[in-house]
Amino acid sequence: MEWANQLCENRQFGSKMTDSKYFTTTKKGEIFELKAELNSDKKEKKKEAVKKVIASMTVGKDVSALFPDVVNCMQTDNLELKKLVYLYLMNYAKSQPDMAIMAVNTFVKDCEDANPLIRALAVRTMGCIRVDKITEYLCEPLRKCLKDEDPYVRKTAAVCVAKLHDINAQLVEDQGFLDTLKDLISDSNPMVVANAVAALSEIAESHPNSNLLDLNPQSINKLLTALNECTEWGQIFILDCLANYTPRDDRESQSICERVTPRLSHANSAVVLSAVKVLMKFMEMLPKDLDYYSTLLKKLAPPLVTLLSAEPELQYVALRNINLIVQKRPEILKHEMKVFFVKYNDPIYVKLEKLDIMIRLASQANIAQVLAELKEYATEVDVDFVRKAVRAIGRCAIKVEQSAERCVSTLLDLIQTKVNYVVQEAIVVIKDIFRKYPNKYESVIATLCENLDSLDEPEARAAMIWIVGEYAERIDNADELLESFLEGFHDESTQVQLQLLTAIVKLFLKKPTETQELVQQVLSLATQDSDNPDLRDRGYIYWRLLSTDPVAAKEVVLAEKPLISEETDLIEPTLLEELICHIGTLASVYHKPPSAFVEGSRGVMHKRLPARTGSGESTESPDVGAAGGSAPEAAPSIIPSQGDLLGDLLNLDMAPPTTSGPPPPSTGMQMGGMDLLGGGLDSLLGGDIGGSPAMGAGFGAAPAVMPASLNAPVGGGLGDLFDLGGVGMPMGAYIPPKIVWLPAMKAKGLEISGTFARRAGVIQMELILTNKAMSVMTDFAIQFNRNSFGLAPAGPLQVLTPLGPNQTIEVSLPLSTVGPVMKMDPLNNLQVAVKNNIDVFYFSCQYPISMLFVEDGKMERQVFLATWKDIPNDNESQFQIKDCHLNSDAASSKLQGSNIFTIAKRTVEGQDMLYMSIKLSNGIWVLAELRVQAGNPNYTISLKCRAPEVSQCVFQCYEAVLKN
Amino acid sequence: MSASAVFVLDLKGKVLICRNYKGDVDMAEIDHFLPLLMTQEEEGLTCPIMSHGNVHFLWIKHTNLYLVATTNKNSNASLVYAFLYKVVEVFTEYFTELEEESIQDNFVVVYELLDELMDFGFPQTTDSKILQEYITQEGTKLEVAKTKVPTTVTNAVSWRSEGIKYKKNEVFIDVIESINLLVNANGSVMSSDIVGTVKLKTMLSGMPELRLGLNDRALFALTGRDKGKTVTMEDVKFHQCVRLSRFESDRTISFIPPDGESELMSYRINTHVKPLIWIESVIEKFSHSRVEIMVKAKGQFKKQSVANNVEVRVPVPSDADSPKFKTSTGHAKYVPEKNLAVWTIKSFPGGKEFLMRASFGLPSVENDEMEGKPPITVNFEIPYFTVSGIQVRYMKIIEKSGYQALPWVRYITQSGGRTAMLFRYSLLMYSKKRPIIYS
């Protein structure tokens, strides 16, 4: 029946003596005729009849009625006929399970045929017949075939284990087939090894906890040997399997990389991409100062470039992956800009991807060329491509400051073309340029205003309105311009309405005298005549603000906005790491984790890049994941930037330019945002919502309670964000002393004290459990609430013996950082639940953020410089460390112990400036400048980070480390 | 891991033949394929991966067929595409042409091949020469000879059968270099590279061991020998017969070749190439009236060499009519279905310069549709010459029977097909008021 839908019947083909003759029109009674022919004595006639049956099946006719007759033909020594009958069986057995049993005997017999082709064919086909009854009979033949003398049969049987496992996993386990399959990894024949690996990987993927692919250095070695000998497809199976392995240390990692790199010269693009995946993953473990590391970086570029001469679909997959690779390791392709120039005849999907990568690679060194190209693209005909090219020019302006002026003039040239969608797109990006470089290019506003009438897309209209509102004081007729939009207010889309509302309020705050009427008009349109709750709410807020405290209104509405940066479209680091582990797969093409689009994979561990470990040290595999039942619901989010949270009130709701996919989910942020408005509005608006506030009352008549209740939530919201530091946190590379977290009184006699430590790259929670009750405690378990950095126990709480009265036990619990994420307040707060045979107890504790500083946090000098420049100054915070008597070198080495790495040192006028970098386990970088003056015990430290919320915590770490 | 099922569809989205490998995706899902594709085409944004619910379609188009793989897992997408292209290659070698009719004419073999090419979503043997040893078009009769699996299928050497015999043992080596080049309207070369391939036609008996020596700079840097002209290859890709780890360690290209024709290796060279045929053009568009085209082509290669089949393709507006041509050599014609003026020169000696003028009429009511400005393309072939200077230094052939074999080498440089020499140009627009210059 699966065949039935799409195929039309009654087809007539040419008269050539080919297979097409079997498709000729059938009349009534055909089935009857076929039945007779199938039962004919003549072999040739039988075969012709089976062919006719298959032909009918191919065009979607139901020939299942012939089942017994076709099965009767199965016992033949003609291979072609046998294959046709098998094919028929595969298609109809499921709908006729009872009759399918008839075929079993022949299958079993064929599995012992003298001809290996027939043995393999039988075992292959049997695996494809998904009928339980048949499966039972399959076991014995399969067992024999797995040990067959012919490798062709063994490689087929290996795959059959995976098929059988898919139908009946329990049966496969009971029969011990998994062990046999594992043994086949050591088979002498490379093709058998490759198929066994493929089958095991497939089974392991659907049963993530089975620990089937128990990879160890010995088995890895076998795989690497087989890699040189098997077919291109086998190489892919093996490479994909290798990518799941986590080497013990950097030496093993390097030796695997060395044996994988030759695959980069394979003609098959898929082999190359799978090899790139293994290398990108294992590279993570190599120390960056290693010569081999830079050699490897150099080796990766040429094959990636060559992928761009493959077939367009493969180019597309390659480009989507290159997009990830340039985000993870920009140094690999930084000199290869030209190969991403778009060709006139590239398919659209290739063009758009190339454009995206061009922007990522744009730098001061190549910007002139890039702009020349982009301008060329903007004159092409493909609308989507042209739009993206225009947008790209804007992004270059934001990314490469030195080029901003040239970009703006290029955009103005494009506006002159008067091509409607080019103009609109240009205006949208110019708005972003204004956001990045305020008060620098407003001379172009006049040109923009000339095009006001041609704007028909909401995004462009909204952008234009924003510009007019933002620069209202410099546009003489700003009120006229905005008024012209007001006429059709209700026909506009929401984003235009919101923008117009804000712009007019801004205008009013800037030029109150002439625009009172206009603002009243828009407020009443927004609050009284609109069904849109967002619009109404915003209208009410403005209204109240203006009526109670115009000064406060000014501060809120005209507040300085955080600058935007080009980083807005970067993939969030944990997701990026996960996607790097999936290079070449659908996930890497969609830029989404597999759990987002594969059913039943929600509980599956997210893949992570391995952490770097020196040889000799041992490490837990980072893949041992979050214990506790709750599967991560979404990709962990980075700490939201302040801009997002304040966005709604500060009218920044136009998303910054993005090109790839939706913005990363950020649960914490949205909740914060809701609190901000929710609490405030309820009390604020009380009974007012239904009634229509009388305009005539003017702005003076505000209840006294208003400012307070409005300020409270806003202030609270901001406070939550900026004042994140906890008080009296234990800190430092030296493990802070243990403190009591859970007093015995609160926990029915169980007292817990503890601390946190980072040892050899592993975060540990060190606990002392004391039983102060009279009875024995058993069955301890621990769980964490979601927290800012996704900390989760990496294993169960190891309290193996019961804890008697007055007994104490010390336990050390390794933690992972792959658990679910939610922003906590303070940031480093951790809520813990401990269970024993008596009850469940809850407590919260704070961890020093320094234990999240990872070992590979040393940034390259160039990258450091660029990043420092790139992070907006607003994100910089300065602190004083008092009474510290170390010299700069001692301080530097002390900090290094806590993974705070000094990158450079400069001495200016007796003052030592140390530049340092820190990387948090979630990929956030913190850059620091520490100023130490000889003889002065007070240090000054400046911290810069894209998530400035962490600065306070980081500063406290500095203090703790330096003073201990 | 890869495909759940593979379908061959005609252009109307009707399934011609299909094979369900894993049974985890409903075969009826394929009905969504064409509607999805049509929607994307309407929006002008096609994508080789489409999804419907949790089913993903990975597809390629070949002649009048779509080859589609379905999956609901996080499959290896590059493997699927590489496999689909391999299917095209195998079918093409079996049926000469792969199109709707050849699928219907050979459905039994197609089923057999689909069964052998992939098992449970894992690609298996995809070498058509080896497949032809046990899947024959005439239908396999169960003779004694055929009761064995060709050992090649599972051998480490899976691309060459044993027992091949030739009276005269010869190897033909073709070194073909294709040029990719983009020149801006102001005459600056934006990007250029050379894609070279080494093709073999092997007519050798037994299991010969071959070693190919090129004037590869990296090789000579390693061995320290030979101070002659060398070439730096940016990236090299090899046929699976070449021992990659050996190449990685000492740059030796050693292999047991497939029988008959094969592509041994391809390489990419990043050096700045001087455009071998240089184009200068003046194209003037007088709106509502006419287009005037002047193209000058100059051979910038050695005087002794000759470029053959030179073709200069100049785009013209889609509503142009009444073409007039004047050429100093060769022949020019208008190809209205491609909106091109094509100037062909059968043989173009190095150092020479030729001119073509063309003029087209434009209707007084003009097409308002925006038209792109595709670049001018130049295709050609120059025999006995490689632009990179790469050379075959030796081809050593060792076989245990000890026969003497002769290698023959041929060089050619070309542009066209997948590679192109492209020249952007300024379009001078004249309207009744004043000229505007676009670049």
mmCIF file of C-alpha atoms in Angstrom, chain A residues 730-739 741 754-759 764-766 848 850-851 898 960-961 964:
data_model
loop_
_atom_site.group_PDB
_atom_site.id
_atom_site.type_symbol
_atom_site.label_atom_id
_atom_site.label_comp_id
_atom_site.label_asym_id
_atom_site.label_seq_id
_atom_site.Cartn_x
_atom_site.Cartn_y
_atom_site.Cartn_z
ATOM 1 C CA PRO A 730 34.281 31.833 49.510
ATOM 2 C CA MET A 731 36.796 32.299 46.735
ATOM 3 C CA GLY A 732 40.105 31.380 45.285
ATOM 4 C CA ALA A 733 42.235 28.701 43.739
ATOM 5 C CA TYR A 734 42.899 27.618 47.233
ATOM 6 C CA ILE A 735 39.768 25.873 48.097
ATOM 7 C CA PRO A 736 37.680 28.056 50.336
ATOM 8 C CA PRO A 737 37.063 26.653 53.791
ATOM 9 C CA LYS A 738 34.063 24.463 54.241
ATOM 10 C CA ILE A 739 31.047 26.134 55.670
ATOM 11 C CA TRP A 741 25.217 24.731 54.236
ATOM 12 C CA GLY A 754 31.018 21.802 52.060
ATOM 13 C CA THR A 755 32.950 23.737 49.506
ATOM 14 C CA PHE A 756 33.817 23.665 45.823
ATOM 15 C CA ALA A 757 37.098 22.917 44.115
ATOM 16 C CA ARG A 758 38.424 22.566 40.618
ATOM 17 C CA ARG A 759 40.908 19.731 40.369
ATOM 18 C CA GLN A 764 34.041 19.053 42.450
ATOM 19 C CA MET A 765 31.620 19.662 45.204
ATOM 20 C CA GLU A 766 33.193 18.481 48.434
ATOM 21 C CA PRO A 848 33.224 30.700 43.570
ATOM 22 C CA SER A 850 36.650 30.688 39.527
ATOM 23 C CA MET A 851 35.913 27.004 39.444
ATOM 24 C CA SER A 898 43.091 29.533 39.006
ATOM 25 C CA ALA A 960 40.040 36.076 46.908
ATOM 26 C CA VAL A 961 42.862 34.543 44.888
ATOM 27 C CA ASN A 964 44.983 34.072 49.936
#
